[in-house]
Coordinates of N, CA and C in Angstrom, one line a residue:
M1 N -45.6 5.2 15.8 CA -44.2 5.6 15.9 C -43.7 5.8 14.4
D2 N -43.0 6.9 14.2 CA -42.5 7.1 12.8 C -41.0 6.8 12.8
F3 N -40.6 5.8 11.9 CA -39.2 5.4 11.8 C -38.6 5.9 10.5
S4 N -39.2 6.9 9.9 CA -38.7 7.4 8.6 C -37.3 8.1 8.8
Y5 N -37.1 8.8 9.9 CA -35.8 9.4 10.1 C -34.7 8.4 10.3
S6 N -35.0 7.3 11.1 CA -34.0 6.3 11.3 C -33.7 5.5 10.1
N7 N -34.8 5.2 9.3 CA -34.6 4.5 8.0 C -33.8 5.3 7.0
T8 N -34.1 6.6 7.0 CA -33.3 7.5 6.1 C -31.9 7.6 6.5
K9 N -31.6 7.7 7.8 CA -30.2 7.8 8.3 C -29.5 6.5 7.9
A10 N -30.1 5.4 8.2 CA -29.5 4.1 7.9 C -29.2 3.9 6.4
S11 N -30.2 4.4 5.5 CA -30.0 4.3 4.1 C -28.8 5.1 3.6
V12 N -28.7 6.3 4.2 CA -27.6 7.2 3.8 C -26.3 6.6 4.2
L13 N -26.2 6.1 5.4 CA -25.0 5.4 5.9 C -24.6 4.3 5.0
L14 N -25.6 3.4 4.6 CA -25.3 2.3 3.8 C -24.9 2.7 2.4
M15 N -25.5 3.7 1.8 CA -25.1 4.2 0.5 C -23.7 4.8 0.5
S16 N -23.4 5.6 1.6 CA -22.1 6.2 1.7 C -21.0 5.1 1.8
T17 N -21.3 4.1 2.5 CA -20.3 3.0 2.6 C -20.1 2.3 1.3
I18 N -21.1 2.1 0.6 CA -21.0 1.4 -0.8 C -20.3 2.3 -1.7
F19 N -20.7 3.6 -1.8 CA -20.0 4.5 -2.8 C -18.6 4.8 -2.4
A20 N -18.2 4.9 -1.1 CA -16.8 5.1 -0.7 C -16.0 3.9 -1.1
H21 N -16.5 2.7 -1.0 CA -15.8 1.5 -1.4 C -15.6 1.5 -2.9
L22 N -16.6 1.9 -3.7 CA -16.5 1.9 -5.1 C -15.5 3.0 -5.6
A23 N -15.4 4.1 -4.8 CA -14.5 5.2 -5.2 C -13.1 4.8 -5.0
T24 N -12.8 4.1 -4.0 CA -11.4 3.7 -3.7 C -11.0 2.5 -4.5
G25 N -11.9 1.7 -4.9 CA -11.6 0.5 -5.7 C -10.8 -0.5 -4.8
M26 N -10.4 -1.6 -5.5 CA -9.6 -2.6 -4.8 C -8.5 -3.1 -5.7
I27 N -7.3 -3.1 -5.2 CA -6.2 -3.7 -6.0 C -5.3 -4.6 -5.1
W28 N -4.8 -5.6 -5.6 CA -4.0 -6.6 -4.9 C -2.6 -6.5 -5.4
A29 N -1.6 -6.8 -4.5 CA -0.2 -6.8 -4.9 C 0.4 -8.1 -4.5
Q30 N 1.3 -8.5 -5.3 CA 2.2 -9.7 -5.0 C 3.6 -9.3 -5.2
F31 N 4.5 -9.5 -4.2 CA 5.9 -9.2 -4.4 C 6.6 -10.4 -5.1
C32 N 7.4 -10.1 -6.1 CA 8.1 -11.1 -6.9 C 9.6 -10.9 -6.8
D33 N 10.3 -12.0 -7.1 CA 11.8 -12.0 -7.0 C 12.5 -11.3 -8.2
D34 N 11.9 -11.3 -9.4 CA 12.5 -10.7 -10.6 C 11.9 -9.4 -10.8
E35 N 12.4 -8.7 -11.8 CA 12.0 -7.3 -12.2 C 10.7 -7.4 -13.1
A36 N 10.4 -8.6 -13.6 CA 9.3 -8.7 -14.6 C 8.0 -9.4 -14.0
C37 N 7.9 -9.5 -12.7 CA 6.8 -10.1 -12.0 C 6.4 -11.5 -12.5
S38 N 7.4 -12.3 -12.7 CA 7.2 -13.7 -13.2 C 7.8 -14.8 -12.3
V39 N 8.7 -14.4 -11.4 CA 9.4 -15.5 -10.6 C 9.1 -15.4 -9.1
N40 N 8.6 -16.5 -8.6 CA 8.4 -16.7 -7.2 C 7.5 -15.5 -6.6
C41 N 6.4 -15.2 -7.2 CA 5.5 -14.2 -6.7 C 4.8 -14.7 -5.4
G42 N 4.7 -13.9 -4.4 CA 4.1 -14.3 -3.1 C 2.6 -14.2 -3.2
I43 N 2.0 -14.4 -2.0 CA 0.5 -14.3 -1.9 C 0.1 -12.8 -2.1
A44 N -1.1 -12.7 -2.6 CA -1.7 -11.3 -2.9 C -2.1 -10.7 -1.6
V45 N -1.8 -9.4 -1.4 CA -2.2 -8.6 -0.3 C -2.9 -7.4 -0.8
S46 N -3.8 -6.9 0.0 CA -4.6 -5.7 -0.4 C -3.8 -4.4 -0.3
V47 N -3.7 -3.6 -1.3 CA -3.0 -2.4 -1.2 C -3.8 -1.4 -0.3
N48 N -5.0 -1.6 -0.1 CA -5.8 -0.8 0.9 C -5.5 -1.1 2.3
N49 N -4.8 -2.1 2.6 CA -4.4 -2.5 4.0 C -3.1 -1.8 4.3
P50 N -3.0 -0.9 5.3 CA -1.8 -0.2 5.7 C -0.9 -1.0 6.6
G51 N -1.2 -2.3 6.9 CA -0.3 -3.1 7.8 C 1.1 -3.3 7.2
C52 N 2.0 -3.6 8.1 CA 3.4 -3.8 7.8 C 3.6 -5.2 7.2
L53 N 4.3 -5.2 6.0 CA 4.6 -6.5 5.4 C 6.1 -6.7 5.6
A54 N 6.4 -7.6 6.5 CA 7.8 -7.9 6.9 C 8.3 -9.1 6.1
R55 N 9.6 -9.2 6.1 CA 10.3 -10.3 5.5 C 10.0 -10.5 4.0
E56 N 9.9 -9.4 3.3 CA 9.7 -9.4 1.8 C 11.0 -8.9 1.2
W57 N 12.1 -8.8 1.9 CA 13.4 -8.3 1.3 C 13.9 -9.2 0.2
G58 N 14.6 -8.6 -0.7 CA 15.1 -9.4 -1.8 C 14.1 -9.4 -3.0
R59 N 13.0 -8.8 -2.8 CA 12.0 -8.7 -3.9 C 12.3 -7.6 -4.8
N60 N 12.0 -7.8 -6.1 CA 12.4 -6.8 -7.1 C 11.2 -6.2 -7.9
S61 N 10.0 -6.7 -7.7 CA 8.9 -6.2 -8.4 C 7.6 -6.4 -7.7
I62 N 6.6 -5.7 -8.1 CA 5.2 -5.9 -7.5 C 4.3 -6.2 -8.6
K63 N 3.6 -7.3 -8.6 CA 2.6 -7.6 -9.6 C 1.2 -7.1 -9.0
L64 N 0.5 -6.4 -9.9 CA -0.8 -5.7 -9.4 C -1.9 -6.3 -10.2
H65 N -3.1 -6.5 -9.5 CA -4.3 -6.8 -10.2 C -5.5 -6.3 -9.4
G66 N -6.5 -5.9 -10.1 CA -7.7 -5.4 -9.5 C -8.4 -4.4 -10.4
Q67 N -9.3 -3.5 -9.8 CA -10.0 -2.6 -10.6 C -10.4 -1.4 -9.9
D68 N -10.7 -0.3 -10.6 CA -11.2 1.0 -10.0 C -10.3 1.5 -8.9
F69 N -9.0 1.5 -9.1 CA -8.1 1.9 -8.1 C -7.7 3.3 -8.3
I70 N -7.6 4.1 -7.2 CA -7.2 5.5 -7.3 C -5.8 5.8 -7.1
G71 N -5.0 4.8 -6.7 CA -3.6 5.0 -6.5 C -3.2 4.9 -5.0
A72 N -1.9 4.7 -4.8 CA -1.3 4.5 -3.4 C 0.2 4.7 -3.5
Y73 N 0.8 4.5 -2.4 CA 2.3 4.6 -2.3 C 2.8 3.4 -1.6
L74 N 3.9 2.8 -2.0 CA 4.6 1.8 -1.3 C 5.8 2.4 -0.5
V75 N 5.7 2.3 0.8 CA 6.7 2.8 1.7 C 7.8 1.7 2.0
H76 N 9.0 2.0 1.7 CA 10.1 1.0 1.9 C 10.8 1.3 3.3
S77 N 11.1 0.3 4.1 CA 11.7 0.5 5.4 C 12.9 -0.5 5.5
P78 N 14.0 0.0 6.0 CA 15.2 -0.9 6.2 C 15.0 -1.8 7.4
G79 N 14.1 -1.5 8.3 CA 13.9 -2.4 9.5 C 12.9 -3.4 9.2
L80 N 12.7 -4.4 10.1 CA 11.8 -5.5 10.0 C 10.3 -5.0 10.3
Y81 N 10.1 -3.9 10.9 CA 8.8 -3.5 11.4 C 8.2 -2.2 10.9
C82 N 8.7 -1.8 9.7 CA 8.2 -0.6 9.1 C 8.3 0.6 10.1
D83 N 9.4 0.7 10.8 CA 9.7 1.7 11.8 C 10.0 3.1 11.2
C84 N 10.5 3.1 10.0 CA 10.8 4.4 9.3 C 10.8 4.1 7.8
Q85 N 10.9 5.2 7.0 CA 10.9 5.0 5.6 C 12.2 5.5 5.0
N86 N 12.8 4.8 4.1 CA 14.0 5.2 3.4 C 13.7 5.4 1.9
D87 N 12.5 5.0 1.4 CA 12.2 5.2 0.0 C 10.7 5.1 -0.2
C88 N 10.2 5.5 -1.3 CA 8.8 5.4 -1.6 C 8.5 5.2 -3.1
T89 N 7.6 4.3 -3.4 CA 7.3 4.1 -4.8 C 5.8 4.4 -5.0
A90 N 5.6 5.3 -6.0 CA 4.2 5.7 -6.3 C 3.6 4.6 -7.1
I91 N 2.3 4.2 -6.8 CA 1.5 3.2 -7.6 C 0.4 4.0 -8.2
P92 N 0.4 4.2 -9.5 CA -0.6 5.0 -10.1 C -2.0 4.4 -10.1
G93 N -3.0 5.2 -10.2 CA -4.4 4.7 -10.2 C -4.8 4.1 -11.5
M94 N -5.9 4.6 -12.1 CA -6.4 4.1 -13.3 C -5.3 3.8 -14.4
G95 N -5.4 2.7 -15.0 CA -4.4 2.4 -16.0 C -3.2 1.8 -15.3
T96 N -3.3 1.4 -14.1 CA -2.2 0.8 -13.3 C -1.4 -0.2 -14.1
P97 N -0.1 -0.1 -14.2 CA 0.6 -1.2 -14.9 C 0.5 -2.5 -14.1
G98 N 0.6 -3.6 -14.8 CA 0.5 -4.9 -14.2 C 1.7 -5.3 -13.4
C99 N 2.8 -4.6 -13.6 CA 4.1 -4.9 -12.9 C 4.8 -3.6 -12.7
I100 N 5.3 -3.4 -11.4 CA 6.1 -2.3 -11.1 C 7.5 -2.8 -10.6
D101 N 8.5 -2.3 -11.2 CA 9.9 -2.7 -10.9 C 10.3 -1.9 -9.7
I102 N 10.7 -2.5 -8.6 CA 11.2 -1.8 -7.4 C 12.7 -2.2 -7.2
S103 N 13.4 -2.7 -8.2 CA 14.7 -3.2 -8.0 C 15.7 -2.0 -7.8
N104 N 15.4 -0.8 -8.2 CA 16.3 0.3 -8.0 C 15.9 1.1 -6.8
A105 N 14.9 0.7 -6.0 CA 14.6 1.4 -4.8 C 15.6 1.1 -3.7
A106 N 15.5 1.9 -2.6 CA 16.4 1.6 -1.5 C 16.2 0.2 -0.9
T107 N 17.2 -0.3 -0.4 CA 17.1 -1.7 0.2 C 16.1 -1.6 1.4
A108 N 15.2 -2.6 1.4 CA 14.2 -2.6 2.4 C 14.0 -4.0 2.9
K109 N 13.6 -4.1 4.2 CA 13.3 -5.4 4.8 C 11.8 -5.5 5.1
S110 N 11.1 -4.4 5.0 CA 9.6 -4.4 5.2 C 9.0 -3.3 4.4
Y111 N 7.7 -3.4 4.2 CA 7.0 -2.5 3.3 C 5.6 -2.2 3.9
R112 N 5.0 -1.1 3.5 CA 3.6 -0.9 3.8 C 3.0 0.0 2.7
F113 N 1.7 -0.1 2.5 CA 1.0 0.7 1.6 C 0.3 1.8 2.3
Q114 N 0.3 3.0 1.7 CA -0.5 4.1 2.2 C -1.1 4.9 1.1
L115 N -2.2 5.6 1.3 CA -2.9 6.4 0.3 C -2.3 7.8 0.2
T116 N -1.7 8.3 1.2 CA -1.1 9.7 1.2 C 0.3 9.6 0.7
T117 N 0.8 10.7 0.2 CA 2.2 10.7 -0.3 C 3.2 10.4 0.7
C118 N 4.3 9.8 0.3 CA 5.5 9.6 1.1 C 6.7 10.1 0.3
K119 N 6.5 10.8 -0.7 CA 7.6 11.3 -1.5 C 8.0 12.7 -1.1
E120 N 9.3 12.9 -0.8 CA 9.8 14.1 -0.3 C 9.6 15.3 -1.3
I121 N 9.6 15.0 -2.6 CA 9.4 16.1 -3.5 C 8.0 16.6 -3.6
E122 N 7.0 15.8 -3.0 CA 5.6 16.2 -3.0 C 5.3 16.9 -1.7
G123 N 6.2 17.1 -0.8 CA 6.1 17.9 0.5 C 5.3 17.2 1.5
G124 N 5.2 17.9 2.6 CA 4.4 17.4 3.8 C 5.3 16.9 4.9
V125 N 4.7 16.8 6.1 CA 5.5 16.4 7.3 C 5.8 14.9 7.2
G126 N 6.9 14.5 7.6 CA 7.3 13.1 7.7 C 7.5 12.4 6.4
T127 N 7.8 13.2 5.3 CA 8.0 12.5 4.0 C 9.5 12.4 3.7
G128 N 9.8 11.7 2.7 CA 11.2 11.4 2.3 C 11.8 10.4 3.2
N129 N 13.1 10.4 3.4 CA 13.9 9.5 4.2 C 13.9 10.0 5.6
N130 N 13.1 9.3 6.5 CA 13.1 9.7 7.9 C 13.8 8.7 8.8
C131 N 14.6 7.9 8.3 CA 15.5 7.0 9.0 C 16.7 7.7 9.5
L132 N 17.0 7.7 10.8 CA 18.2 8.5 11.2 C 19.5 7.9 10.7
T133 N 19.7 6.7 10.9 CA 20.9 6.0 10.3 C 20.4 4.5 10.1
T134 N 21.2 3.8 9.3 CA 20.9 2.4 9.1 C 21.1 1.6 10.4
S135 N 22.0 2.1 11.3 CA 22.2 1.3 12.6 C 21.1 1.6 13.6
S136 N 20.3 2.6 13.4 CA 19.2 2.9 14.3 C 17.9 2.2 13.9
A137 N 17.9 1.6 12.8 CA 16.7 0.9 12.3 C 16.4 -0.3 13.2
S138 N 15.2 -0.9 13.0 CA 14.9 -2.1 13.8 C 15.9 -3.2 13.7
P139 N 15.9 -4.1 14.7 CA 16.9 -5.2 14.6 C 16.7 -6.0 13.3
T140 N 17.8 -6.5 12.8 CA 17.7 -7.3 11.6 C 17.6 -8.7 11.9

């Protein structure tokens, strides 16, 4: 029995997984209370994880660390459950600053990271502020 096809297929799958991970890199973010990423920074979360980060309101900066990162966006939501977005902060890739000030962004109670744009000026469906009103956001 010849297993060369199965072995080749498995090798290609394994190599694709490894190279895809290396291409996207890994970066971690910590939300901090001040604008300089030095006061009361929380636990590190992966920027590659698109899950909702609730109860981070009152934070004014994001401390970043990691390597080989291609960039992402931080979506700001006024509700507790990332139900809509009212602002977006671009997080650049290579040469990422160690600290990003988000103190001038729209007031948010939850955040999530995504790899595709959420900036209205960059176009696309569902970008910009898609919250109908502050009263229709998730319960506070």
